Each structure stands twice: as C-alpha cells, then as structure tokens.
PDB file of C-alpha atoms in Angstrom:
ATOM      1  CA  MET A   6     -24.278 -11.187   6.848  1.00 77.00           C
ATOM      2  CA  TRP A   7     -26.170 -10.259   3.676  1.00 81.00           C
ATOM      3  CA  TYR A   8     -23.740  -7.405   3.040  1.00 77.00           C
ATOM      4  CA  ILE A   9     -20.659  -9.562   3.723  1.00 78.00           C
ATOM      5  CA  GLY A  10     -21.931 -12.314   1.418  1.00 83.00           C
ATOM      6  CA  LYS A  11     -22.659  -9.828  -1.359  1.00 84.00           C
ATOM      7  CA  ARG A  12     -19.232  -8.195  -1.065  1.00 81.00           C
ATOM      8  CA  LEU A  13     -17.463 -11.567  -1.054  1.00 84.00           C
ATOM      9  CA  LEU A  14     -19.166 -12.542  -4.315  1.00 89.00           C
ATOM     10  CA  GLN A  15     -18.295  -9.180  -5.837  1.00 87.00           C
ATOM     11  CA  SER A  16     -14.695  -9.552  -4.660  1.00 85.00           C
ATOM     12  CA  VAL A  17     -14.272 -13.010  -6.165  1.00 87.00           C
ATOM     13  CA  PHE A  18     -15.753 -11.830  -9.475  1.00 91.00           C
ATOM     14  CA  THR A  19     -13.503  -8.739  -9.513  1.00 89.00           C
ATOM     15  CA  LEU A  20     -10.413 -10.851  -8.801  1.00 88.00           C
ATOM     16  CA  PHE A  21     -11.371 -13.234 -11.592  1.00 90.00           C
ATOM     17  CA  ILE A  22     -11.647 -10.363 -14.092  1.00 92.00           C
ATOM     18  CA  ILE A  23      -8.345  -8.771 -13.015  1.00 89.00           C
ATOM     19  CA  ILE A  24      -6.361 -12.015 -13.112  1.00 87.00           C
ATOM     20  CA  THR A  25      -7.862 -13.059 -16.451  1.00 90.00           C
ATOM     21  CA  ILE A  26      -7.033  -9.720 -18.094  1.00 91.00           C
ATOM     22  CA  VAL A  27      -3.468  -9.654 -16.733  1.00 86.00           C
ATOM     23  CA  PHE A  28      -2.939 -13.313 -17.677  1.00 85.00           C
ATOM     24  CA  SER A  29      -4.115 -12.626 -21.236  1.00 87.00           C
ATOM     25  CA  LEU A  30      -2.022  -9.461 -21.644  1.00 86.00           C
ATOM     26  CA  LEU A  31       1.148 -11.225 -20.486  1.00 81.00           C
ATOM     27  CA  ARG A  32       0.709 -13.767 -23.277  1.00 81.00           C
ATOM     28  CA  LEU A  33       0.960 -10.941 -25.832  1.00 81.00           C
ATOM     29  CA  MET A  34       4.534 -10.127 -24.814  1.00 78.00           C
ATOM     30  CA  PRO A  35       7.444 -11.214 -27.078  1.00 76.00           C
ATOM     31  CA  GLU A  36       8.403 -14.865 -26.638  1.00 74.00           C
ATOM     32  CA  GLU A  37      12.134 -14.093 -26.609  1.00 71.00           C
ATOM     33  CA  GLY A  38      11.806 -12.751 -23.083  1.00 68.00           C
ATOM     34  CA  TYR A  39      10.993 -16.227 -21.733  1.00 71.00           C
ATOM     35  CA  LEU A  40      14.299 -17.571 -23.027  1.00 71.00           C
ATOM     36  CA  GLY A  41      16.580 -15.061 -21.333  1.00 66.00           C
ATOM     37  CA  ALA A  42      20.092 -14.183 -22.453  1.00 65.00           C
ATOM     38  CA  ALA A  43      20.690 -17.714 -23.766  1.00 69.00           C
ATOM     39  CA  ALA A  44      18.137 -17.258 -26.562  1.00 70.00           C
ATOM     40  CA  GLU A  45      20.796 -16.241 -29.108  1.00 72.00           C
ATOM     41  CA  LYS A  46      22.707 -19.476 -28.546  1.00 78.00           C
ATOM     42  CA  MET A  47      19.673 -21.738 -29.002  1.00 80.00           C
ATOM     43  CA  THR A  48      18.461 -23.299 -32.180  1.00 82.00           C
ATOM     44  CA  PRO A  49      14.833 -22.722 -33.197  1.00 83.00           C
ATOM     45  CA  GLU A  50      14.076 -26.319 -32.193  1.00 84.00           C
ATOM     46  CA  GLN A  51      15.490 -25.799 -28.683  1.00 83.00           C
ATOM     47  CA  GLN A  52      13.522 -22.592 -28.280  1.00 81.00           C
ATOM     48  CA  GLU A  53      10.346 -24.371 -29.362  1.00 85.00           C
ATOM     49  CA  ILE A  54      10.889 -27.158 -26.817  1.00 86.00           C
ATOM     50  CA  ILE A  55      11.299 -24.654 -23.963  1.00 80.00           C
ATOM     51  CA  LEU A  56       8.219 -22.677 -24.965  1.00 81.00           C
ATOM     52  CA  THR A  57       6.208 -25.892 -25.252  1.00 86.00           C
ATOM     53  CA  ASN A  58       7.358 -27.048 -21.799  1.00 83.00           C
ATOM     54  CA  LEU A  59       6.261 -23.705 -20.388  1.00 77.00           C
ATOM     55  CA  GLY A  60       2.791 -24.340 -21.807  1.00 80.00           C
ATOM     56  CA  LEU A  61       2.942 -21.289 -24.084  1.00 80.00           C
ATOM     57  CA  ARG A  62       2.009 -23.341 -27.148  1.00 84.00           C
ATOM     58  CA  ASP A  63      -1.335 -24.371 -25.651  1.00 86.00           C
ATOM     59  CA  PRO A  64      -4.466 -22.379 -26.532  1.00 89.00           C
ATOM     60  CA  LEU A  65      -5.050 -19.381 -24.262  1.00 87.00           C
ATOM     61  CA  LEU A  66      -8.151 -20.890 -22.657  1.00 89.00           C
ATOM     62  CA  VAL A  67      -6.218 -24.083 -21.845  1.00 90.00           C
ATOM     63  CA  GLN A  68      -3.402 -22.072 -20.257  1.00 88.00           C
ATOM     64  CA  LEU A  69      -5.913 -20.050 -18.260  1.00 89.00           C
ATOM     65  CA  GLY A  70      -7.737 -23.183 -17.104  1.00 90.00           C
ATOM     66  CA  ASN A  71      -4.464 -24.804 -15.990  1.00 88.00           C
ATOM     67  CA  PHE A  72      -3.546 -21.655 -14.063  1.00 86.00           C
ATOM     68  CA  TYR A  73      -6.840 -21.577 -12.156  1.00 89.00           C
ATOM     69  CA  MET A  74      -6.641 -25.304 -11.395  1.00 90.00           C
ATOM     70  CA  ASP A  75      -3.187 -24.804  -9.843  1.00 87.00           C
ATOM     71  CA  LEU A  76      -4.406 -21.680  -8.045  1.00 86.00           C
ATOM     72  CA  PHE A  77      -7.242 -23.587  -6.355  1.00 87.00           C
ATOM     73  CA  LYS A  78      -4.587 -25.998  -5.063  1.00 86.00           C
ATOM     74  CA  GLY A  79      -2.599 -23.102  -3.587  1.00 83.00           C
ATOM     75  CA  ASP A  80       0.127 -23.367  -6.228  1.00 85.00           C
ATOM     76  CA  LEU A  81       1.224 -20.066  -7.794  1.00 85.00           C
ATOM     77  CA  GLY A  82       3.734 -21.852 -10.000  1.00 83.00           C
ATOM     78  CA  THR A  83       7.506 -21.554 -10.254  1.00 85.00           C
ATOM     79  CA  SER A  84       9.672 -18.708 -11.477  1.00 85.00           C
ATOM     80  CA  VAL A  85      10.768 -18.972 -15.114  1.00 80.00           C
ATOM     81  CA  THR A  86      13.396 -16.254 -15.515  1.00 78.00           C
ATOM     82  CA  TYR A  87      13.639 -14.316 -12.221  1.00 84.00           C
ATOM     83  CA  ARG A  88      14.885 -17.306 -10.179  1.00 86.00           C
ATOM     84  CA  THR A  89      14.507 -20.380 -12.321  1.00 80.00           C
ATOM     85  CA  ASP A  90      12.424 -23.241 -10.866  1.00 83.00           C
ATOM     86  CA  VAL A  91      12.026 -21.523  -7.481  1.00 89.00           C
ATOM     87  CA  PRO A  92       8.367 -21.501  -6.240  1.00 91.00           C
ATOM     88  CA  VAL A  93       6.717 -18.095  -6.465  1.00 90.00           C
ATOM     89  CA  THR A  94       5.507 -18.417  -2.868  1.00 90.00           C
ATOM     90  CA  THR A  95       9.120 -18.844  -1.725  1.00 91.00           C
ATOM     91  CA  ILE A  96      10.268 -15.726  -3.598  1.00 91.00           C
ATOM     92  CA  ILE A  97       7.438 -13.623  -2.187  1.00 89.00           C
ATOM     93  CA  SER A  98       7.806 -14.936   1.374  1.00 89.00           C
ATOM     94  CA  GLU A  99      11.504 -13.986   1.400  1.00 88.00           C
ATOM     95  CA  LYS A 100      10.713 -10.355   0.555  1.00 88.00           C
ATOM     96  CA  ILE A 101       7.335  -9.684   2.107  1.00 88.00           C
ATOM     97  CA  MET A 102       8.537  -9.362   5.713  1.00 88.00           C
ATOM     98  CA  TYR A 103      10.927  -6.495   4.909  1.00 89.00           C
ATOM     99  CA  SER A 104       8.197  -4.498   3.177  1.00 87.00           C
ATOM    100  CA  LEU A 105       5.693  -5.367   5.898  1.00 87.00           C
ATOM    101  CA  PHE A 106       7.978  -4.233   8.713  1.00 89.00           C
ATOM    102  CA  PHE A 107       8.940  -0.943   7.063  1.00 90.00           C
ATOM    103  CA  GLY A 108       5.386  -0.302   5.870  1.00 87.00           C
ATOM    104  CA  LEU A 109       3.704  -0.947   9.209  1.00 89.00           C
ATOM    105  CA  GLY A 110       6.423   0.997  10.992  1.00 91.00           C
ATOM    106  CA  ALA A 111       5.903   3.960   8.654  1.00 89.00           C
ATOM    107  CA  VAL A 112       2.108   3.857   9.102  1.00 90.00           C
ATOM    108  CA  ALA A 113       2.449   3.660  12.904  1.00 91.00           C
ATOM    109  CA  LEU A 114       4.972   6.521  12.969  1.00 92.00           C
ATOM    110  CA  SER A 115       2.852   8.696  10.679  1.00 91.00           C
ATOM    111  CA  LEU A 116      -0.290   8.069  12.760  1.00 91.00           C
ATOM    112  CA  ILE A 117       1.522   8.815  16.029  1.00 94.00           C
ATOM    113  CA  ILE A 118       2.857  12.112  14.647  1.00 94.00           C
ATOM    114  CA  GLY A 119       0.363  13.097  11.935  1.00 92.00           C
ATOM    115  CA  VAL A 120      -2.946  12.732  13.788  1.00 90.00           C
ATOM    116  CA  PRO A 121      -1.897  14.697  16.922  1.00 91.00           C
ATOM    117  CA  LEU A 122      -0.273  17.305  14.665  1.00 93.00           C
ATOM    118  CA  GLY A 123      -3.518  17.730  12.742  1.00 92.00           C
ATOM    119  CA  ILE A 124      -5.476  18.030  15.993  1.00 89.00           C
ATOM    120  CA  LEU A 125      -3.125  20.690  17.367  1.00 90.00           C
ATOM    121  CA  MET A 126      -3.157  22.588  14.050  1.00 92.00           C
ATOM    122  CA  ALA A 127      -6.966  22.681  14.111  1.00 89.00           C
ATOM    123  CA  HIS A 128      -7.008  23.716  17.776  1.00 84.00           C
ATOM    124  CA  MET A 129      -4.429  26.477  17.131  1.00 88.00           C
ATOM    125  CA  LYS A 130      -5.781  27.554  13.748  1.00 88.00           C
ATOM    126  CA  GLY A 131      -3.983  30.620  12.383  1.00 87.00           C
ATOM    127  CA  ARG A 132      -1.255  30.538  15.049  1.00 91.00           C
ATOM    128  CA  TRP A 133       2.416  29.574  14.806  1.00 93.00           C
ATOM    129  CA  LEU A 134       1.974  25.794  15.037  1.00 92.00           C
ATOM    130  CA  ASP A 135      -0.707  25.823  12.343  1.00 93.00           C
ATOM    131  CA  ARG A 136       1.562  27.847  10.041  1.00 94.00           C
ATOM    132  CA  LEU A 137       4.537  25.578  10.754  1.00 94.00           C
ATOM    133  CA  GLY A 138       2.515  22.438  10.099  1.00 94.00           C
ATOM    134  CA  THR A 139       1.015  23.916   6.928  1.00 94.00           C
ATOM    135  CA  GLY A 140       4.509  24.759   5.688  1.00 95.00           C
ATOM    136  CA  TYR A 141       5.591  21.145   6.267  1.00 94.00           C
ATOM    137  CA  ILE A 142       2.536  19.822   4.404  1.00 94.00           C
ATOM    138  CA  VAL A 143       3.075  22.193   1.469  1.00 94.00           C
ATOM    139  CA  PHE A 144       6.753  21.221   1.269  1.00 94.00           C
ATOM    140  CA  VAL A 145       6.013  17.483   1.216  1.00 92.00           C
ATOM    141  CA  VAL A 146       3.226  17.884  -1.354  1.00 89.00           C
ATOM    142  CA  ALA A 147       5.026  20.376  -3.617  1.00 92.00           C
ATOM    143  CA  VAL A 148       8.559  18.959  -3.666  1.00 91.00           C
ATOM    144  CA  PRO A 149       9.052  15.664  -5.559  1.00 89.00           C
ATOM    145  CA  ALA A 150       9.620  12.820  -3.106  1.00 87.00           C
ATOM    146  CA  ALA A 151      12.807  11.759  -4.909  1.00 85.00           C
ATOM    147  CA  VAL A 152      14.403  15.128  -4.059  1.00 89.00           C
ATOM    148  CA  TYR A 153      14.010  15.003  -0.299  1.00 89.00           C
ATOM    149  CA  TYR A 154      14.658  11.231  -0.209  1.00 90.00           C
ATOM    150  CA  ILE A 155      18.065  11.767  -1.803  1.00 90.00           C
ATOM    151  CA  PHE A 156      18.714  14.832   0.388  1.00 90.00           C
ATOM    152  CA  ILE A 157      18.012  12.750   3.508  1.00 90.00           C
ATOM    153  CA  GLN A 158      20.265   9.947   2.346  1.00 88.00           C
ATOM    154  CA  MET A 159      23.146  12.202   1.306  1.00 88.00           C
ATOM    155  CA  TYR A 160      23.200  14.718   4.186  1.00 90.00           C
ATOM    156  CA  VAL A 161      21.330  13.309   7.190  1.00 89.00           C
ATOM    157  CA  THR A 162      23.569  10.242   7.144  1.00 88.00           C
ATOM    158  CA  ASP A 163      26.606  12.496   7.648  1.00 87.00           C
ATOM    159  CA  ILE A 164      24.967  14.743  10.242  1.00 89.00           C
ATOM    160  CA  PHE A 165      23.805  11.882  12.483  1.00 89.00           C
ATOM    161  CA  ASN A 166      26.465   9.348  11.417  1.00 88.00           C
ATOM    162  CA  LEU A 167      23.899   6.833  10.135  1.00 89.00           C
ATOM    163  CA  PRO A 168      24.515   4.045   7.581  1.00 90.00           C
ATOM    164  CA  LEU A 169      24.010   4.981   3.926  1.00 87.00           C
ATOM    165  CA  LEU A 170      22.523   1.598   2.938  1.00 89.00           C
ATOM    166  CA  PHE A 171      20.297  -0.929   4.666  1.00 90.00           C
ATOM    167  CA  ASP A 172      21.860  -3.740   6.690  1.00 89.00           C
ATOM    168  CA  GLU A 173      19.418  -6.016   8.498  1.00 86.00           C
ATOM    169  CA  TYR A 174      22.003  -6.725  11.204  1.00 88.00           C
ATOM    170  CA  ASN A 175      22.592  -3.025  11.929  1.00 90.00           C
ATOM    171  CA  LYS A 176      19.556  -1.507  13.666  1.00 88.00           C
ATOM    172  CA  MET A 177      20.760   2.030  12.949  1.00 91.00           C
ATOM    173  CA  SER A 178      20.366   1.415   9.215  1.00 91.00           C
ATOM    174  CA  TRP A 179      16.600   0.986   9.681  1.00 91.00           C
ATOM    175  CA  ILE A 180      16.075   4.579  10.881  1.00 91.00           C
ATOM    176  CA  LEU A 181      16.411   6.593   7.656  1.00 91.00           C
ATOM    177  CA  PRO A 182      14.300   4.339   5.377  1.00 91.00           C
ATOM    178  CA  LEU A 183      11.564   4.217   8.019  1.00 91.00           C
ATOM    179  CA  THR A 184      11.629   7.985   8.520  1.00 91.00           C
ATOM    180  CA  SER A 185      11.658   8.680   4.786  1.00 90.00           C
ATOM    181  CA  MET A 186       8.716   6.357   4.234  1.00 89.00           C
ATOM    182  CA  ALA A 187       6.696   8.093   6.983  1.00 90.00           C
ATOM    183  CA  LEU A 188       7.161  11.688   5.749  1.00 91.00           C
ATOM    184  CA  ALA A 189       4.379  11.751   3.145  1.00 89.00           C
ATOM    185  CA  PRO A 190       1.761   9.817   5.192  1.00 89.00           C
ATOM    186  CA  THR A 191       2.442  12.065   8.193  1.00 92.00           C
ATOM    187  CA  ALA A 192       1.710  15.155   6.096  1.00 92.00           C
ATOM    188  CA  SER A 193      -1.408  13.499   4.659  1.00 89.00           C
ATOM    189  CA  TYR A 194      -2.838  12.502   8.060  1.00 90.00           C
ATOM    190  CA  ALA A 195      -2.089  15.938   9.506  1.00 92.00           C
ATOM    191  CA  MET A 196      -3.679  17.716   6.543  1.00 92.00           C
ATOM    192  CA  TRP A 197      -6.894  15.680   6.510  1.00 89.00           C
ATOM    193  CA  MET A 198      -7.233  15.599  10.293  1.00 90.00           C
ATOM    194  CA  ARG A 199      -6.893  19.377  10.435  1.00 91.00           C
ATOM    195  CA  ARG A 200      -9.396  19.848   7.624  1.00 90.00           C
ATOM    196  CA  TYR A 201     -12.054  17.569   9.076  1.00 88.00           C
ATOM    197  CA  MET A 202     -11.611  18.971  12.588  1.00 88.00           C
ATOM    198  CA  VAL A 203     -11.910  22.567  11.382  1.00 89.00           C
ATOM    199  CA  ASP A 204     -15.109  21.568   9.554  1.00 88.00           C
ATOM    200  CA  GLU A 205     -16.474  19.997  12.730  1.00 86.00           C
ATOM    201  CA  LEU A 206     -15.486  22.958  14.903  1.00 85.00           C
ATOM    202  CA  ASN A 207     -17.576  25.258  12.702  1.00 86.00           C
ATOM    203  CA  LYS A 208     -20.744  23.176  12.992  1.00 87.00           C
ATOM    204  CA  ASP A 209     -23.756  24.291  15.008  1.00 88.00           C
ATOM    205  CA  TYR A 210     -23.672  21.461  17.552  1.00 87.00           C
ATOM    206  CA  ILE A 211     -20.167  22.534  18.642  1.00 86.00           C
ATOM    207  CA  LYS A 212     -21.267  26.146  19.036  1.00 86.00           C
ATOM    208  CA  LEU A 213     -24.270  24.979  21.059  1.00 89.00           C
ATOM    209  CA  ALA A 214     -22.074  22.782  23.273  1.00 88.00           C
ATOM    210  CA  ARG A 215     -19.731  25.708  23.939  1.00 85.00           C
ATOM    211  CA  ALA A 216     -22.696  27.916  24.790  1.00 89.00           C
ATOM    212  CA  LYS A 217     -23.812  25.288  27.319  1.00 88.00           C
ATOM    213  CA  GLY A 218     -20.377  25.405  28.953  1.00 88.00           C
ATOM    214  CA  VAL A 219     -18.965  22.057  27.789  1.00 86.00           C
ATOM    215  CA  LYS A 220     -15.215  21.939  28.446  1.00 85.00           C
ATOM    216  CA  GLU A 221     -12.939  22.410  25.425  1.00 80.00           C
ATOM    217  CA  ARG A 222     -11.061  19.161  26.088  1.00 81.00           C
ATOM    218  CA  THR A 223     -14.352  17.219  26.147  1.00 82.00           C
ATOM    219  CA  LEU A 224     -15.441  18.881  22.912  1.00 83.00           C
ATOM    220  CA  MET A 225     -12.177  18.148  21.132  1.00 80.00           C
ATOM    221  CA  PHE A 226     -11.735  14.513  22.112  1.00 78.00           C
ATOM    222  CA  ARG A 227     -15.271  13.210  22.653  1.00 79.00           C
ATOM    223  CA  HIS A 228     -17.036  14.922  19.765  1.00 80.00           C
ATOM    224  CA  VAL A 229     -14.815  16.730  17.263  1.00 83.00           C
ATOM    225  CA  MET A 230     -11.970  14.238  16.957  1.00 81.00           C
ATOM    226  CA  ARG A 231     -14.246  11.197  16.740  1.00 78.00           C
ATOM    227  CA  ASN A 232     -16.398  12.726  13.996  1.00 82.00           C
ATOM    228  CA  ALA A 233     -13.350  14.047  12.135  1.00 82.00           C
ATOM    229  CA  PHE A 234     -11.739  10.615  12.149  1.00 80.00           C
ATOM    230  CA  ILE A 235     -14.727   8.920  10.440  1.00 80.00           C
ATOM    231  CA  PRO A 236     -13.705   9.785   6.827  1.00 80.00           C
ATOM    232  CA  MET A 237     -10.121   8.673   7.524  1.00 80.00           C
ATOM    233  CA  ALA A 238     -11.277   5.343   8.945  1.00 80.00           C
ATOM    234  CA  GLN A 239     -12.430   4.212   5.509  1.00 78.00           C
ATOM    235  CA  TYR A 240      -8.950   4.371   3.993  1.00 79.00           C
ATOM    236  CA  LEU A 241      -6.858   3.263   6.974  1.00 81.00           C
ATOM    237  CA  PRO A 242      -7.320  -0.536   6.495  1.00 83.00           C
ATOM    238  CA  ALA A 243      -6.311  -0.306   2.831  1.00 78.00           C
ATOM    239  CA  THR A 244      -3.302   1.839   3.766  1.00 80.00           C
ATOM    240  CA  ILE A 245      -2.144  -0.730   6.319  1.00 80.00           C
ATOM    241  CA  LEU A 246      -2.645  -3.679   3.964  1.00 78.00           C
ATOM    242  CA  PHE A 247      -0.854  -1.996   1.082  1.00 73.00           C
ATOM    243  CA  THR A 248       2.291  -1.670   3.185  1.00 74.00           C
ATOM    244  CA  ILE A 249       2.980  -5.251   2.079  1.00 73.00           C
ATOM    245  CA  THR A 250       3.556  -4.024  -1.475  1.00 72.00           C
ATOM    246  CA  GLY A 251       6.547  -1.998  -0.326  1.00 66.00           C
ATOM    247  CA  SER A 252       7.991   1.266  -1.662  1.00 78.00           C
ATOM    248  CA  ILE A 253       9.764   0.899  -4.999  1.00 79.00           C
ATOM    249  CA  TYR A 254      11.876   4.044  -4.693  1.00 84.00           C
ATOM    250  CA  ILE A 255      12.926   3.811  -1.033  1.00 88.00           C
ATOM    251  CA  GLU A 256      13.700   0.101  -1.234  1.00 86.00           C
ATOM    252  CA  SER A 257      15.850   0.736  -4.315  1.00 84.00           C
ATOM    253  CA  LEU A 258      17.541   3.769  -2.755  1.00 87.00           C
ATOM    254  CA  TYR A 259      18.561   1.933   0.426  1.00 89.00           C
ATOM    255  CA  SER A 260      19.004  -1.528  -1.168  1.00 87.00           C
ATOM    256  CA  ILE A 261      16.199  -3.107   0.869  1.00 88.00           C
ATOM    257  CA  PRO A 262      15.302  -6.592  -0.442  1.00 88.00           C
ATOM    258  CA  GLY A 263      11.537  -6.017  -0.226  1.00 86.00           C
ATOM    259  CA  MET A 264       8.500  -6.317  -2.452  1.00 85.00           C
ATOM    260  CA  GLY A 265       8.844  -2.835  -3.939  1.00 79.00           C
ATOM    261  CA  GLY A 266      11.006  -3.735  -6.911  1.00 78.00           C
ATOM    262  CA  LEU A 267       9.910  -7.343  -7.323  1.00 86.00           C
ATOM    263  CA  LEU A 268       6.978  -6.625  -9.639  1.00 81.00           C
ATOM    264  CA  VAL A 269       9.076  -4.338 -11.852  1.00 80.00           C
ATOM    265  CA  ASP A 270      11.884  -6.919 -12.090  1.00 83.00           C
ATOM    266  CA  ALA A 271       9.426  -9.713 -12.851  1.00 84.00           C
ATOM    267  CA  ILE A 272       7.771  -7.718 -15.658  1.00 82.00           C
ATOM    268  CA  GLN A 273      11.123  -6.757 -17.180  1.00 81.00           C
ATOM    269  CA  ARG A 274      12.198 -10.415 -17.190  1.00 82.00           C
ATOM    270  CA  GLN A 275       8.769 -11.598 -18.419  1.00 79.00           C
ATOM    271  CA  ASP A 276       8.352 -13.960 -15.493  1.00 83.00           C
ATOM    272  CA  ASN A 277       4.630 -14.567 -15.850  1.00 80.00           C
ATOM    273  CA  SER A 278       4.290 -16.749 -12.761  1.00 83.00           C
ATOM    274  CA  VAL A 279       5.758 -14.113 -10.449  1.00 87.00           C
ATOM    275  CA  VAL A 280       3.746 -11.298 -12.061  1.00 84.00           C
ATOM    276  CA  GLN A 281       0.495 -13.261 -11.776  1.00 84.00           C
ATOM    277  CA  GLY A 282       1.185 -14.113  -8.133  1.00 85.00           C
ATOM    278  CA  LEU A 283       1.934 -10.482  -7.267  1.00 86.00           C
ATOM    279  CA  VAL A 284      -1.123  -9.171  -9.135  1.00 84.00           C
ATOM    280  CA  LEU A 285      -3.268 -11.685  -7.240  1.00 85.00           C
ATOM    281  CA  ILE A 286      -1.841 -10.508  -3.894  1.00 85.00           C
ATOM    282  CA  PHE A 287      -2.063  -6.778  -4.684  1.00 85.00           C
ATOM    283  CA  SER A 288      -5.615  -7.052  -6.043  1.00 85.00           C
ATOM    284  CA  SER A 289      -6.733  -9.071  -3.024  1.00 85.00           C
ATOM    285  CA  LEU A 290      -5.219  -6.489  -0.668  1.00 84.00           C
ATOM    286  CA  GLY A 291      -7.035  -3.658  -2.442  1.00 83.00           C
ATOM    287  CA  ILE A 292     -10.404  -5.420  -2.358  1.00 85.00           C
ATOM    288  CA  ILE A 293     -10.022  -6.520   1.292  1.00 85.00           C
ATOM    289  CA  GLY A 294      -8.908  -3.010   2.252  1.00 84.00           C
ATOM    290  CA  LEU A 295     -12.035  -1.412   0.743  1.00 83.00           C
ATOM    291  CA  PHE A 296     -14.232  -4.002   2.437  1.00 82.00           C
ATOM    292  CA  LEU A 297     -12.619  -3.446   5.847  1.00 84.00           C
ATOM    293  CA  GLY A 298     -12.863   0.308   5.285  1.00 82.00           C
ATOM    294  CA  ASP A 299     -16.645   0.038   4.926  1.00 79.00           C
ATOM    295  CA  LEU A 300     -16.834  -2.004   8.123  1.00 80.00           C
ATOM    296  CA  ALA A 301     -14.608   0.488   9.947  1.00 81.00           C
ATOM    297  CA  MET A 302     -16.891   3.352   8.866  1.00 79.00           C
ATOM    298  CA  ALA A 303     -19.916   1.491  10.249  1.00 75.00           C
ATOM    299  CA  LEU A 304     -18.116   0.831  13.539  1.00 77.00           C
ATOM    300  CA  VAL A 305     -17.069   4.420  14.194  1.00 76.00           C
ATOM    301  CA  ASP A 306     -20.313   5.968  12.879  1.00 74.00           C
ATOM    302  CA  PRO A 307     -23.527   4.305  14.155  1.00 71.00           C
ATOM    303  CA  ARG A 308     -25.540   6.230  11.532  1.00 72.00           C
ATOM    304  CA  ILE A 309     -24.081   4.043   8.764  1.00 70.00           C
ATOM    305  CA  LYS A 310     -25.874   0.725   8.280  1.00 69.00           C
ATOM    306  CA  LEU A 311     -24.525  -1.948   5.936  1.00 65.00           C
ATOM    307  CA  GLY A 312     -27.426  -4.004   4.704  1.00 62.00           C
ATOM    308  CA  LYS A 313     -30.646  -4.157   2.709  1.00 60.00           C
ATOM    309  CA  GLY A 314     -32.413  -1.314   4.525  1.00 53.00           C
ATOM    310  CA  GLY A 315     -33.023   2.161   3.314  1.00 44.00           C
ATOM    311  CA  SER A 316     -30.004   3.651   5.111  1.00 43.00           C
ATOM    312  CA  THR A 317     -27.424   1.539   3.331  1.00 46.00           C
ATOM    313  CA  ARG A 318     -24.084   2.920   2.284  1.00 42.00           C
TER     314      ARG A 318
END
C-alpha cells in the first residue's frame, strides 16, 4: 500500500507537469490556425471576437486554471477546428474502439506466435528453425516497416483475394491490417524470448538439474520459460495499454478510422482541446503501464519486493 500510494502521487505530479507543458506550448502556436480557412474572409474585429470567445485572450495562468477546473469535472472541452463544437470525448470514443480492437488483436496474435517461436528457437539453437526464425527477425528489424506494409497491401491482397481497404462490415478486410500490425511485435517477442531462454539454459542451476535427471520438458516450462518471461512481464502491460493509441501508418494505409491519425490531424488543425485530451490519455496510459509492469514483475518473481524494505525495486 505504501508503494501504491507513493506511485499514485508521483503519477499525478508527472501528469500535471506533462499537461501544463503541452498546454503552454500549444498557446505559442500562430493564432491564424484557430480560425481555419475562413480567416482570410474575416475582419480583424471578427477574428478578435472568435479568439476572445475561445479564451485565448485571457492570461496563460487563467486559461490553465479554467482547463483544470473543467478537467476535474470530467469535461475535456469541445473541438474547435477538427469537428467544431463536438465534445472531445465523443470524437475519441468514436475512434478508440477500432484502435483497441486491432491493437489487442495484434498483441494477442504476436504473443501466440512470438513466444512459442522464441521458445522453440532457444530449444533448437543453431538448427534450421533457429536460423529461419533469426532470418525473420533480421528481416523485420532491418527492412523499413513501410516497405513490407506496402508489399503486403499490394501483392498479398491479389494472391489471397483480400480487400485492399478496411470495411468494418467485411470481416475479410480485417485480416491484412491485423497481420501487418502483428509482424513487428511477433519478431520482438521471439527475439527476446529466445535471448532470455538461452541465457537461462546456460546457468548453473539448469546444468545441475540436468545432471540430477530432471526431464527436459520440466526444465523448459517450469524453470527456464518462467524465469525468461520475467523481464518481458514488465513491458507487457504498457504494450497492451498503448494499443489504444493505434498505428498511424497502418490506419492511414488501410483507411481505418482509429486513433492513429487523430493526434496528427488535431495538431495540424491547431485543435487544442483534442490535443490536450489525447496527451492526457496517452500520458496516463504510459504511467499506468509502467506501474502495472512493476506489479507484474513482483507477481512473477517472488524475489522482487515493492515497499520500504531493503530489497525494494
């Protein structure tokens, strides 16, 4: 409880700093962006009225105070230029489910394939499966993602007769974006799982267990795999939570109406309310993910104690 309380206070303070800095930086952007394409047709008086109504003529501290007062009420404000007068929560809620579905699906697919692949590569180190898996990892790491994303969209669609663009009513159009999104995480999980398992297999306690006649299956699953998974457990919660943010490139490539391009569009249109809402969500996800990662490490490794004692992490 002491650790949780301390981390919560740190998290709130970190969020406050992030939001305050982003809020202040957004106010340094040119004012013409708040007026949109109609700015050229407005008189200076009309422009001044709009900027005053948006609260941009108030002192920075007053604007910041008003923002936090609305935030405590659960109000993230309304869109100014992205979708005029539409609540930010409405805009985000319309897009978040697409990114969440594809993100969670990609994480699940990459775990189902990547972790067993890494285990088999470690078990068959130096043999054909290890070489094949290493080649896949090197390809994914070395080749820019944009190259094989476009290759998949241009050629795999013809080979398997799959839709080129996303259509929520056509289940077949979900396959390629989901597969593309899972390629890099699969390689990452396989690479790290192999590395950690090879490290564990070379440790003295494994050699001693083999000398005592412990079965290889028992060694691999009860000892090696569990210890190898400990470092990965720290980053898994953050990876799952960050699926909400979406993939900018894949969502643009397949025309998926998710969260991936929302932040970029909002910044380009100088929609402060949307940007602030997204920064708040993304920052919260990052902080919560790190916190859950620490708890996950303590759960899978009894040697780690989170608290005031000498063996804190």
